[in-house]
Amino acid sequence: MTSLPSYAELADTALVVSLPMNVEFRGITTREVLLFRGPAGWGEFGAFPEYDDVESSAWLAAGIESAYLGPPELIRDTVPVNATVPAIPADDVKALLERFPGATTAKVKVAQEGQTLDDDVARVAAVRELIPTVRVDANAKWTVPQAITALRALGELEYAEQPCATLEELAEVRSAVSTPIAADESIRRAEDPLRVIEAKAADVAILKVAPLGGIRRVLDLAARIPIPVVISSALDSAVGMSAGVAAAAALPVAPPACGLGTGGLFVLDVAPPFVPDGGLLRPRRIDVDVASAPLASDERRRWWLDRLRRCHAVLAIR
């Protein structure tokens, strides 16, 4: 990690942007992030609003790494990605998948509040008609009995991402179903990310650059975790996506299709979005067009700058 720049230095170039989305994803239709510029380029601070300052400070550390160090040496020049299917009606799946030409893997959101298992089964079936390999993501919304019932109903899956909240629950589900289990929140929100291995709770590790504190921390964890690794985004702008694609391109072992196909979910972005070509993304640096960036309101800018100050203070005492 580079030495910590001052709050004033970060705030001096800060842009708070508001990115409208094509569909509801993770319960939102507009994504706000704070961007800042350093000697190596742009960094992104986009922790979701409900996260506390300690958890959010890792997202700030990741942005600082991007802006002040840039990516490490890359090993490959393309990264395979999955199509990303929000919790939309089954009838809308075909149109959405047209945004992911060449994709051979799709990640489907399930367990959406207000929807039923029948909705999930129909959505997954609609995806499976068009894309051969399907994985699902429940964002820890199921109980153990619900997860077991749902995974048996959904049919063959590459894996189910974070079906339940705790390691103990993941391990219980994993022992009861044939579907491989992937851990996301149980890694990125854990004090010890490797506990998922000790608990025999997962077959796949989902690693995200921003929540884990940067590309280099992701690569370090990937080197120590003895299960396959999939790099995913955290609903990043093009700036944050650049870091995620770079992380996947720097892994020593080529990853399975990564969850980096969310750029097409935005109506507007801060730069040309990462759009898969033949199911692949190419790493590239991002130059934000400040003049045309979709800025958030003055009130939201003040909110983000105050949050930046608090999270910077967390990093300063570490």
mmCIF file of C-alpha atoms in Angstrom:
data_model
loop_
_atom_site.group_PDB
_atom_site.id
_atom_site.type_symbol
_atom_site.label_atom_id
_atom_site.label_comp_id
_atom_site.label_asym_id
_atom_site.label_seq_id
_atom_site.Cartn_x
_atom_site.Cartn_y
_atom_site.Cartn_z
ATOM 1 C CA MET A 1 0.000 0.000 0.000
ATOM 2 C CA THR A 2 1.233 3.494 -0.800
ATOM 3 C CA SER A 3 1.559 6.078 1.960
ATOM 4 C CA LEU A 4 -1.813 7.564 2.816
ATOM 5 C CA PRO A 5 -2.540 10.813 0.953
ATOM 6 C CA SER A 6 -4.207 13.520 2.986
ATOM 7 C CA TYR A 7 -7.949 13.970 3.073
ATOM 8 C CA ALA A 8 -7.499 17.394 1.491
ATOM 9 C CA GLU A 9 -5.565 15.890 -1.401
ATOM 10 C CA LEU A 10 -8.315 13.351 -2.083
ATOM 11 C CA ALA A 11 -11.107 15.883 -1.690
ATOM 12 C CA ASP A 12 -9.388 18.325 -4.025
ATOM 13 C CA THR A 13 -10.088 16.162 -7.094
ATOM 14 C CA ALA A 14 -13.225 14.431 -5.779
ATOM 15 C CA LEU A 15 -16.158 13.876 -8.122
ATOM 16 C CA VAL A 16 -19.369 12.448 -6.711
ATOM 17 C CA VAL A 17 -21.308 10.893 -9.551
ATOM 18 C CA SER A 18 -24.820 9.496 -9.810
ATOM 19 C CA LEU A 19 -25.167 6.719 -12.374
ATOM 20 C CA PRO A 20 -28.710 5.794 -13.469
ATOM 21 C CA MET A 21 -29.287 2.103 -14.143
ATOM 22 C CA ASN A 22 -31.269 0.181 -16.746
ATOM 23 C CA VAL A 23 -32.772 -2.181 -14.184
ATOM 24 C CA GLU A 24 -33.064 -2.434 -10.437
ATOM 25 C CA PHE A 25 -30.042 -4.231 -9.019
ATOM 26 C CA ARG A 26 -29.343 -4.849 -5.364
ATOM 27 C CA GLY A 27 -32.465 -2.842 -4.588
ATOM 28 C CA ILE A 28 -31.269 0.376 -6.260
ATOM 29 C CA THR A 29 -31.789 2.096 -9.595
ATOM 30 C CA THR A 30 -29.067 4.741 -9.203
ATOM 31 C CA ARG A 31 -25.474 4.069 -8.174
ATOM 32 C CA GLU A 32 -23.462 6.771 -6.430
ATOM 33 C CA VAL A 33 -19.678 6.669 -6.109
ATOM 34 C CA LEU A 34 -16.941 9.162 -5.262
ATOM 35 C CA LEU A 35 -13.995 9.339 -7.662
ATOM 36 C CA PHE A 36 -10.630 11.011 -7.141
ATOM 37 C CA ARG A 37 -7.468 11.348 -9.192
ATOM 38 C CA GLY A 38 -3.888 10.549 -8.212
ATOM 39 C CA PRO A 39 -0.529 10.221 -9.945
ATOM 40 C CA ALA A 40 -1.411 6.761 -11.336
ATOM 41 C CA GLY A 41 -4.931 7.639 -12.527
ATOM 42 C CA TRP A 42 -8.423 7.534 -11.070
ATOM 43 C CA GLY A 43 -9.617 5.730 -7.961
ATOM 44 C CA GLU A 44 -13.138 4.895 -6.821
ATOM 45 C CA PHE A 45 -14.694 5.004 -3.349
ATOM 46 C CA GLY A 46 -18.128 3.413 -3.655
ATOM 47 C CA ALA A 47 -18.987 1.539 -0.466
ATOM 48 C CA PHE A 48 -22.749 1.068 -0.278
ATOM 49 C CA PRO A 49 -24.460 3.644 1.968
ATOM 50 C CA GLU A 50 -25.503 1.151 4.642
ATOM 51 C CA TYR A 51 -21.900 0.041 5.332
ATOM 52 C CA ASP A 52 -20.238 1.483 8.425
ATOM 53 C CA ASP A 53 -17.029 3.498 8.313
ATOM 54 C CA VAL A 54 -14.724 0.636 9.296
ATOM 55 C CA GLU A 55 -16.009 -1.654 6.558
ATOM 56 C CA SER A 56 -16.151 1.221 4.064
ATOM 57 C CA SER A 57 -12.537 2.191 4.733
ATOM 58 C CA ALA A 58 -11.377 -0.906 2.808
ATOM 59 C CA TRP A 59 -13.201 0.451 -0.247
ATOM 60 C CA LEU A 60 -11.355 3.739 0.176
ATOM 61 C CA ALA A 61 -8.027 1.897 0.464
ATOM 62 C CA ALA A 62 -8.764 0.157 -2.841
ATOM 63 C CA GLY A 63 -9.466 3.478 -4.533
ATOM 64 C CA ILE A 64 -6.263 4.976 -3.174
ATOM 65 C CA GLU A 65 -4.279 2.006 -4.486
ATOM 66 C CA SER A 66 -5.721 2.509 -7.977
ATOM 67 C CA ALA A 67 -5.080 6.254 -7.997
ATOM 68 C CA TYR A 68 -1.610 6.221 -6.433
ATOM 69 C CA LEU A 69 -0.077 2.863 -7.409
ATOM 70 C CA GLY A 70 -2.070 1.627 -10.378
ATOM 71 C CA PRO A 71 -2.388 -2.080 -11.201
ATOM 72 C CA PRO A 72 0.410 -4.643 -10.842
ATOM 73 C CA GLU A 73 1.862 -6.445 -13.837
ATOM 74 C CA LEU A 74 -0.826 -8.233 -15.836
ATOM 75 C CA ILE A 75 -0.430 -11.818 -17.003
ATOM 76 C CA ARG A 76 -3.196 -12.019 -19.617
ATOM 77 C CA ASP A 77 -4.853 -9.569 -21.985
ATOM 78 C CA THR A 78 -8.414 -10.910 -21.817
ATOM 79 C CA VAL A 79 -10.696 -11.995 -18.992
ATOM 80 C CA PRO A 80 -13.802 -14.188 -19.438
ATOM 81 C CA VAL A 81 -16.940 -12.788 -17.812
ATOM 82 C CA ASN A 82 -20.415 -14.007 -17.014
ATOM 83 C CA ALA A 83 -23.625 -12.322 -18.038
ATOM 84 C CA THR A 84 -25.315 -10.746 -15.015
ATOM 85 C CA VAL A 85 -29.063 -11.233 -14.677
ATOM 86 C CA PRO A 86 -30.842 -9.194 -11.973
ATOM 87 C CA ALA A 87 -34.071 -10.396 -10.383
ATOM 88 C CA ILE A 88 -36.131 -9.533 -13.458
ATOM 89 C CA PRO A 89 -39.204 -11.346 -14.796
ATOM 90 C CA ALA A 90 -38.425 -14.421 -16.877
ATOM 91 C CA ASP A 91 -40.012 -12.777 -19.920
ATOM 92 C CA ASP A 92 -37.364 -10.012 -19.806
ATOM 93 C CA VAL A 93 -34.363 -12.334 -19.728
ATOM 94 C CA LYS A 94 -33.854 -12.664 -23.470
ATOM 95 C CA ALA A 95 -33.657 -8.907 -24.052
ATOM 96 C CA LEU A 96 -31.244 -8.430 -21.161
ATOM 97 C CA LEU A 97 -28.910 -11.197 -22.326
ATOM 98 C CA GLU A 98 -28.510 -9.434 -25.672
ATOM 99 C CA ARG A 99 -26.200 -7.062 -23.776
ATOM 100 C CA PHE A 100 -23.778 -9.964 -23.234
ATOM 101 C CA PRO A 101 -22.980 -11.340 -26.708
ATOM 102 C CA GLY A 102 -20.790 -14.423 -26.617
ATOM 103 C CA ALA A 103 -21.285 -15.114 -22.910
ATOM 104 C CA THR A 104 -21.318 -18.816 -22.069
ATOM 105 C CA THR A 105 -21.919 -18.344 -18.322
ATOM 106 C CA ALA A 106 -24.615 -16.343 -16.541
ATOM 107 C CA LYS A 107 -24.998 -15.336 -12.900
ATOM 108 C CA VAL A 108 -28.644 -15.000 -11.903
ATOM 109 C CA LYS A 109 -29.852 -13.105 -8.855
ATOM 110 C CA VAL A 110 -32.330 -15.061 -6.750
ATOM 111 C CA ALA A 111 -34.044 -14.718 -3.352
ATOM 112 C CA GLN A 112 -35.188 -11.176 -4.097
ATOM 113 C CA GLU A 113 -37.500 -9.741 -1.449
ATOM 114 C CA GLY A 114 -41.101 -9.817 -2.655
ATOM 115 C CA GLN A 115 -40.483 -12.663 -5.108
ATOM 116 C CA THR A 116 -41.069 -16.392 -4.803
ATOM 117 C CA LEU A 117 -39.082 -19.519 -5.524
ATOM 118 C CA ASP A 118 -41.283 -20.019 -8.575
ATOM 119 C CA ASP A 119 -40.033 -16.652 -9.874
ATOM 120 C CA ASP A 120 -36.435 -17.798 -9.371
ATOM 121 C CA VAL A 121 -37.036 -21.140 -11.079
ATOM 122 C CA ALA A 122 -38.662 -19.430 -14.071
ATOM 123 C CA ARG A 123 -35.846 -16.866 -14.379
ATOM 124 C CA VAL A 124 -33.126 -19.518 -14.202
ATOM 125 C CA ALA A 125 -34.957 -21.687 -16.735
ATOM 126 C CA ALA A 126 -35.229 -18.736 -19.127
ATOM 127 C CA VAL A 127 -31.495 -18.087 -18.818
ATOM 128 C CA ARG A 128 -30.640 -21.765 -19.255
ATOM 129 C CA GLU A 129 -32.467 -21.805 -22.596
ATOM 130 C CA LEU A 130 -29.949 -19.248 -23.915
ATOM 131 C CA ILE A 131 -26.731 -19.768 -21.939
ATOM 132 C CA PRO A 132 -25.396 -23.209 -21.042
ATOM 133 C CA THR A 133 -23.706 -22.556 -17.688
ATOM 134 C CA VAL A 134 -25.735 -20.942 -14.913
ATOM 135 C CA ARG A 135 -24.720 -19.862 -11.430
ATOM 136 C CA VAL A 136 -27.007 -18.139 -8.902
ATOM 137 C CA ASP A 137 -26.455 -15.533 -6.201
ATOM 138 C CA ALA A 138 -28.777 -15.327 -3.194
ATOM 139 C CA ASN A 139 -26.864 -12.615 -1.283
ATOM 140 C CA ALA A 140 -27.283 -14.563 1.981
ATOM 141 C CA LYS A 141 -31.081 -14.203 1.913
ATOM 142 C CA TRP A 142 -32.061 -17.859 2.478
ATOM 143 C CA THR A 143 -32.308 -19.898 5.643
ATOM 144 C CA VAL A 144 -30.734 -23.345 5.512
ATOM 145 C CA PRO A 145 -34.053 -25.134 4.761
ATOM 146 C CA GLN A 146 -34.947 -22.518 2.137
ATOM 147 C CA ALA A 147 -31.548 -22.873 0.479
ATOM 148 C CA ILE A 148 -31.743 -26.665 0.332
ATOM 149 C CA THR A 149 -35.252 -26.554 -1.110
ATOM 150 C CA ALA A 150 -34.370 -23.855 -3.632
ATOM 151 C CA LEU A 151 -31.157 -25.427 -4.876
ATOM 152 C CA ARG A 152 -32.879 -28.738 -5.445
ATOM 153 C CA ALA A 153 -35.651 -26.947 -7.363
ATOM 154 C CA LEU A 154 -33.304 -24.862 -9.506
ATOM 155 C CA GLY A 155 -31.602 -27.842 -11.112
ATOM 156 C CA GLU A 156 -27.978 -28.168 -12.197
ATOM 157 C CA LEU A 157 -25.906 -25.097 -11.376
ATOM 158 C CA GLU A 158 -22.224 -24.286 -11.662
ATOM 159 C CA TYR A 159 -22.467 -22.997 -8.098
ATOM 160 C CA ALA A 160 -24.702 -21.099 -5.688
ATOM 161 C CA GLU A 161 -23.157 -17.908 -4.335
ATOM 162 C CA GLN A 162 -23.705 -17.097 -0.652
ATOM 163 C CA PRO A 163 -27.035 -18.923 -0.198
ATOM 164 C CA CYS A 164 -27.007 -18.200 3.562
ATOM 165 C CA ALA A 165 -25.378 -15.674 5.867
ATOM 166 C CA THR A 166 -23.059 -17.593 8.198
ATOM 167 C CA LEU A 167 -20.215 -20.023 7.653
ATOM 168 C CA GLU A 168 -22.017 -22.633 9.712
ATOM 169 C CA GLU A 169 -25.100 -22.314 7.510
ATOM 170 C CA LEU A 170 -23.022 -22.517 4.326
ATOM 171 C CA ALA A 171 -21.340 -25.665 5.577
ATOM 172 C CA GLU A 172 -24.713 -27.223 6.443
ATOM 173 C CA VAL A 173 -26.144 -26.446 3.005
ATOM 174 C CA ARG A 174 -22.967 -27.662 1.305
ATOM 175 C CA SER A 175 -23.268 -31.025 3.052
ATOM 176 C CA ALA A 176 -26.932 -31.400 2.034
ATOM 177 C CA VAL A 177 -26.877 -30.568 -1.686
ATOM 178 C CA SER A 178 -24.822 -31.506 -4.723
ATOM 179 C CA THR A 179 -24.570 -27.888 -5.903
ATOM 180 C CA PRO A 180 -21.122 -26.364 -5.243
ATOM 181 C CA ILE A 181 -21.234 -23.439 -2.822
ATOM 182 C CA ALA A 182 -19.436 -20.127 -3.382
ATOM 183 C CA ALA A 183 -18.640 -17.678 -0.581
ATOM 184 C CA ASP A 184 -18.778 -13.919 -1.108
ATOM 185 C CA GLU A 185 -19.893 -11.987 1.993
ATOM 186 C CA SER A 186 -18.393 -14.718 4.190
ATOM 187 C CA ILE A 187 -15.002 -13.766 2.766
ATOM 188 C CA ARG A 188 -15.151 -10.021 2.127
ATOM 189 C CA ARG A 189 -16.957 -9.156 5.369
ATOM 190 C CA ALA A 190 -15.003 -11.538 7.602
ATOM 191 C CA GLU A 191 -12.224 -10.625 10.017
ATOM 192 C CA ASP A 192 -10.424 -13.759 8.814
ATOM 193 C CA PRO A 193 -11.271 -14.483 5.164
ATOM 194 C CA LEU A 194 -9.638 -17.914 5.381
ATOM 195 C CA ARG A 195 -12.088 -19.186 7.998
ATOM 196 C CA VAL A 196 -14.342 -20.267 5.139
ATOM 197 C CA ILE A 197 -11.806 -22.989 4.353
ATOM 198 C CA GLU A 198 -11.470 -24.143 7.958
ATOM 199 C CA ALA A 199 -15.265 -24.380 8.196
ATOM 200 C CA LYS A 200 -15.487 -26.442 4.976
ATOM 201 C CA ALA A 201 -18.136 -23.967 3.899
ATOM 202 C CA ALA A 202 -17.304 -23.289 0.241
ATOM 203 C CA ASP A 203 -16.055 -24.770 -3.007
ATOM 204 C CA VAL A 204 -15.434 -21.405 -4.715
ATOM 205 C CA ALA A 205 -14.182 -18.036 -3.421
ATOM 206 C CA ILE A 206 -15.738 -14.830 -4.783
ATOM 207 C CA LEU A 207 -13.204 -12.004 -4.407
ATOM 208 C CA LYS A 208 -14.029 -8.325 -4.958
ATOM 209 C CA VAL A 209 -11.355 -5.668 -5.191
ATOM 210 C CA ALA A 210 -13.056 -2.761 -3.411
ATOM 211 C CA PRO A 211 -14.428 -4.575 -0.317
ATOM 212 C CA LEU A 212 -11.132 -6.411 0.191
ATOM 213 C CA GLY A 213 -9.016 -3.271 0.051
ATOM 214 C CA GLY A 214 -7.408 -3.355 -3.375
ATOM 215 C CA ILE A 215 -5.973 -5.475 -6.174
ATOM 216 C CA ARG A 216 -2.851 -6.506 -4.281
ATOM 217 C CA ARG A 217 -4.830 -7.707 -1.272
ATOM 218 C CA VAL A 218 -7.047 -9.735 -3.587
ATOM 219 C CA LEU A 219 -4.011 -11.327 -5.230
ATOM 220 C CA ASP A 220 -2.476 -12.098 -1.840
ATOM 221 C CA LEU A 221 -5.681 -13.763 -0.644
ATOM 222 C CA ALA A 222 -6.064 -15.677 -3.915
ATOM 223 C CA ALA A 223 -2.551 -17.071 -3.433
ATOM 224 C CA ARG A 224 -3.448 -18.359 0.034
ATOM 225 C CA ILE A 225 -6.934 -19.731 -0.557
ATOM 226 C CA PRO A 226 -6.908 -23.347 -1.828
ATOM 227 C CA ILE A 227 -10.142 -23.269 -3.835
ATOM 228 C CA PRO A 228 -10.979 -21.750 -7.247
ATOM 229 C CA VAL A 229 -11.259 -17.961 -7.285
ATOM 230 C CA VAL A 230 -13.760 -15.829 -9.233
ATOM 231 C CA ILE A 231 -13.226 -12.058 -9.368
ATOM 232 C CA SER A 232 -16.450 -10.055 -9.235
ATOM 233 C CA SER A 233 -17.471 -6.423 -9.252
ATOM 234 C CA ALA A 234 -19.316 -4.520 -6.558
ATOM 235 C CA LEU A 235 -21.560 -2.649 -8.988
ATOM 236 C CA ASP A 236 -18.584 -0.468 -9.868
ATOM 237 C CA SER A 237 -18.338 2.412 -12.282
ATOM 238 C CA ALA A 238 -15.881 2.067 -15.166
ATOM 239 C CA VAL A 239 -13.139 3.233 -12.777
ATOM 240 C CA GLY A 240 -13.761 0.480 -10.243
ATOM 241 C CA MET A 241 -14.358 -2.038 -13.010
ATOM 242 C CA SER A 242 -10.902 -1.276 -14.388
ATOM 243 C CA ALA A 243 -9.409 -2.453 -11.087
ATOM 244 C CA GLY A 244 -11.513 -5.624 -11.075
ATOM 245 C CA VAL A 245 -10.535 -6.565 -14.626
ATOM 246 C CA ALA A 246 -6.889 -5.857 -13.808
ATOM 247 C CA ALA A 247 -7.087 -8.148 -10.765
ATOM 248 C CA ALA A 248 -8.508 -10.981 -12.867
ATOM 249 C CA ALA A 249 -5.836 -10.391 -15.511
ATOM 250 C CA ALA A 250 -3.095 -10.551 -12.853
ATOM 251 C CA LEU A 251 -4.151 -13.846 -11.214
ATOM 252 C CA PRO A 252 -1.464 -16.521 -11.597
ATOM 253 C CA VAL A 253 -4.116 -19.075 -12.626
ATOM 254 C CA ALA A 254 -6.680 -18.119 -15.272
ATOM 255 C CA PRO A 255 -10.036 -17.742 -13.477
ATOM 256 C CA PRO A 256 -13.439 -19.102 -14.494
ATOM 257 C CA ALA A 257 -15.824 -16.559 -15.990
ATOM 258 C CA CYS A 258 -15.678 -13.564 -13.671
ATOM 259 C CA GLY A 259 -18.553 -11.485 -12.360
ATOM 260 C CA LEU A 260 -17.381 -8.344 -14.103
ATOM 261 C CA GLY A 261 -20.245 -7.941 -16.546
ATOM 262 C CA THR A 262 -22.199 -5.234 -14.722
ATOM 263 C CA GLY A 263 -21.088 -2.256 -16.832
ATOM 264 C CA GLY A 264 -24.022 -2.762 -19.181
ATOM 265 C CA LEU A 265 -26.457 -2.199 -16.308
ATOM 266 C CA PHE A 266 -25.742 1.551 -16.319
ATOM 267 C CA VAL A 267 -27.533 4.054 -18.531
ATOM 268 C CA LEU A 268 -24.625 6.456 -18.014
ATOM 269 C CA ASP A 269 -21.077 5.832 -16.801
ATOM 270 C CA VAL A 270 -18.062 8.038 -16.205
ATOM 271 C CA ALA A 271 -16.215 6.613 -19.213
ATOM 272 C CA PRO A 272 -16.953 4.087 -21.958
ATOM 273 C CA PRO A 273 -18.132 1.018 -20.006
ATOM 274 C CA PHE A 274 -16.507 -2.384 -20.041
ATOM 275 C CA VAL A 275 -18.665 -4.267 -22.536
ATOM 276 C CA PRO A 276 -17.854 -7.937 -23.184
ATOM 277 C CA ASP A 277 -16.813 -8.923 -26.683
ATOM 278 C CA GLY A 278 -17.293 -12.614 -27.305
ATOM 279 C CA GLY A 279 -17.698 -13.099 -23.562
ATOM 280 C CA LEU A 280 -14.328 -11.433 -22.865
ATOM 281 C CA LEU A 281 -13.164 -8.142 -21.373
ATOM 282 C CA ARG A 282 -9.816 -6.485 -22.022
ATOM 283 C CA PRO A 283 -7.960 -4.630 -19.253
ATOM 284 C CA ARG A 284 -7.604 -0.902 -19.827
ATOM 285 C CA ARG A 285 -6.978 2.294 -17.919
ATOM 286 C CA ILE A 286 -9.822 4.758 -17.499
ATOM 287 C CA ASP A 287 -9.746 8.471 -18.171
ATOM 288 C CA VAL A 288 -12.798 10.198 -16.704
ATOM 289 C CA ASP A 289 -14.290 13.007 -18.763
ATOM 290 C CA VAL A 290 -14.829 15.407 -15.884
ATOM 291 C CA ALA A 291 -16.828 17.889 -17.968
ATOM 292 C CA SER A 292 -19.515 15.348 -18.862
ATOM 293 C CA ALA A 293 -19.567 13.258 -15.680
ATOM 294 C CA PRO A 294 -23.131 12.781 -14.313
ATOM 295 C CA LEU A 295 -22.665 14.631 -11.037
ATOM 296 C CA ALA A 296 -24.708 13.955 -7.929
ATOM 297 C CA SER A 297 -26.536 16.770 -6.143
ATOM 298 C CA ASP A 298 -24.674 19.197 -3.879
ATOM 299 C CA GLU A 299 -26.311 17.559 -0.867
ATOM 300 C CA ARG A 300 -25.075 14.118 -1.889
ATOM 301 C CA ARG A 301 -21.617 15.502 -2.622
ATOM 302 C CA ARG A 302 -21.444 16.862 0.938
ATOM 303 C CA TRP A 303 -22.605 13.482 2.286
ATOM 304 C CA TRP A 304 -19.875 11.637 0.398
ATOM 305 C CA LEU A 305 -17.141 14.112 1.339
ATOM 306 C CA ASP A 306 -18.093 13.763 4.999
ATOM 307 C CA ARG A 307 -17.953 10.010 4.630
ATOM 308 C CA LEU A 308 -14.590 10.273 2.873
ATOM 309 C CA ARG A 309 -13.257 12.270 5.834
ATOM 310 C CA ARG A 310 -14.462 9.702 8.364
ATOM 311 C CA CYS A 311 -13.145 6.687 6.429
ATOM 312 C CA HIS A 312 -9.830 8.452 5.812
ATOM 313 C CA ALA A 313 -9.535 8.868 9.599
ATOM 314 C CA VAL A 314 -10.059 5.102 9.989
ATOM 315 C CA LEU A 315 -7.212 4.388 7.575
ATOM 316 C CA ALA A 316 -4.972 6.958 9.282
ATOM 317 C CA ILE A 317 -4.950 5.046 12.592
ATOM 318 C CA ARG A 318 -4.347 1.598 11.096
#
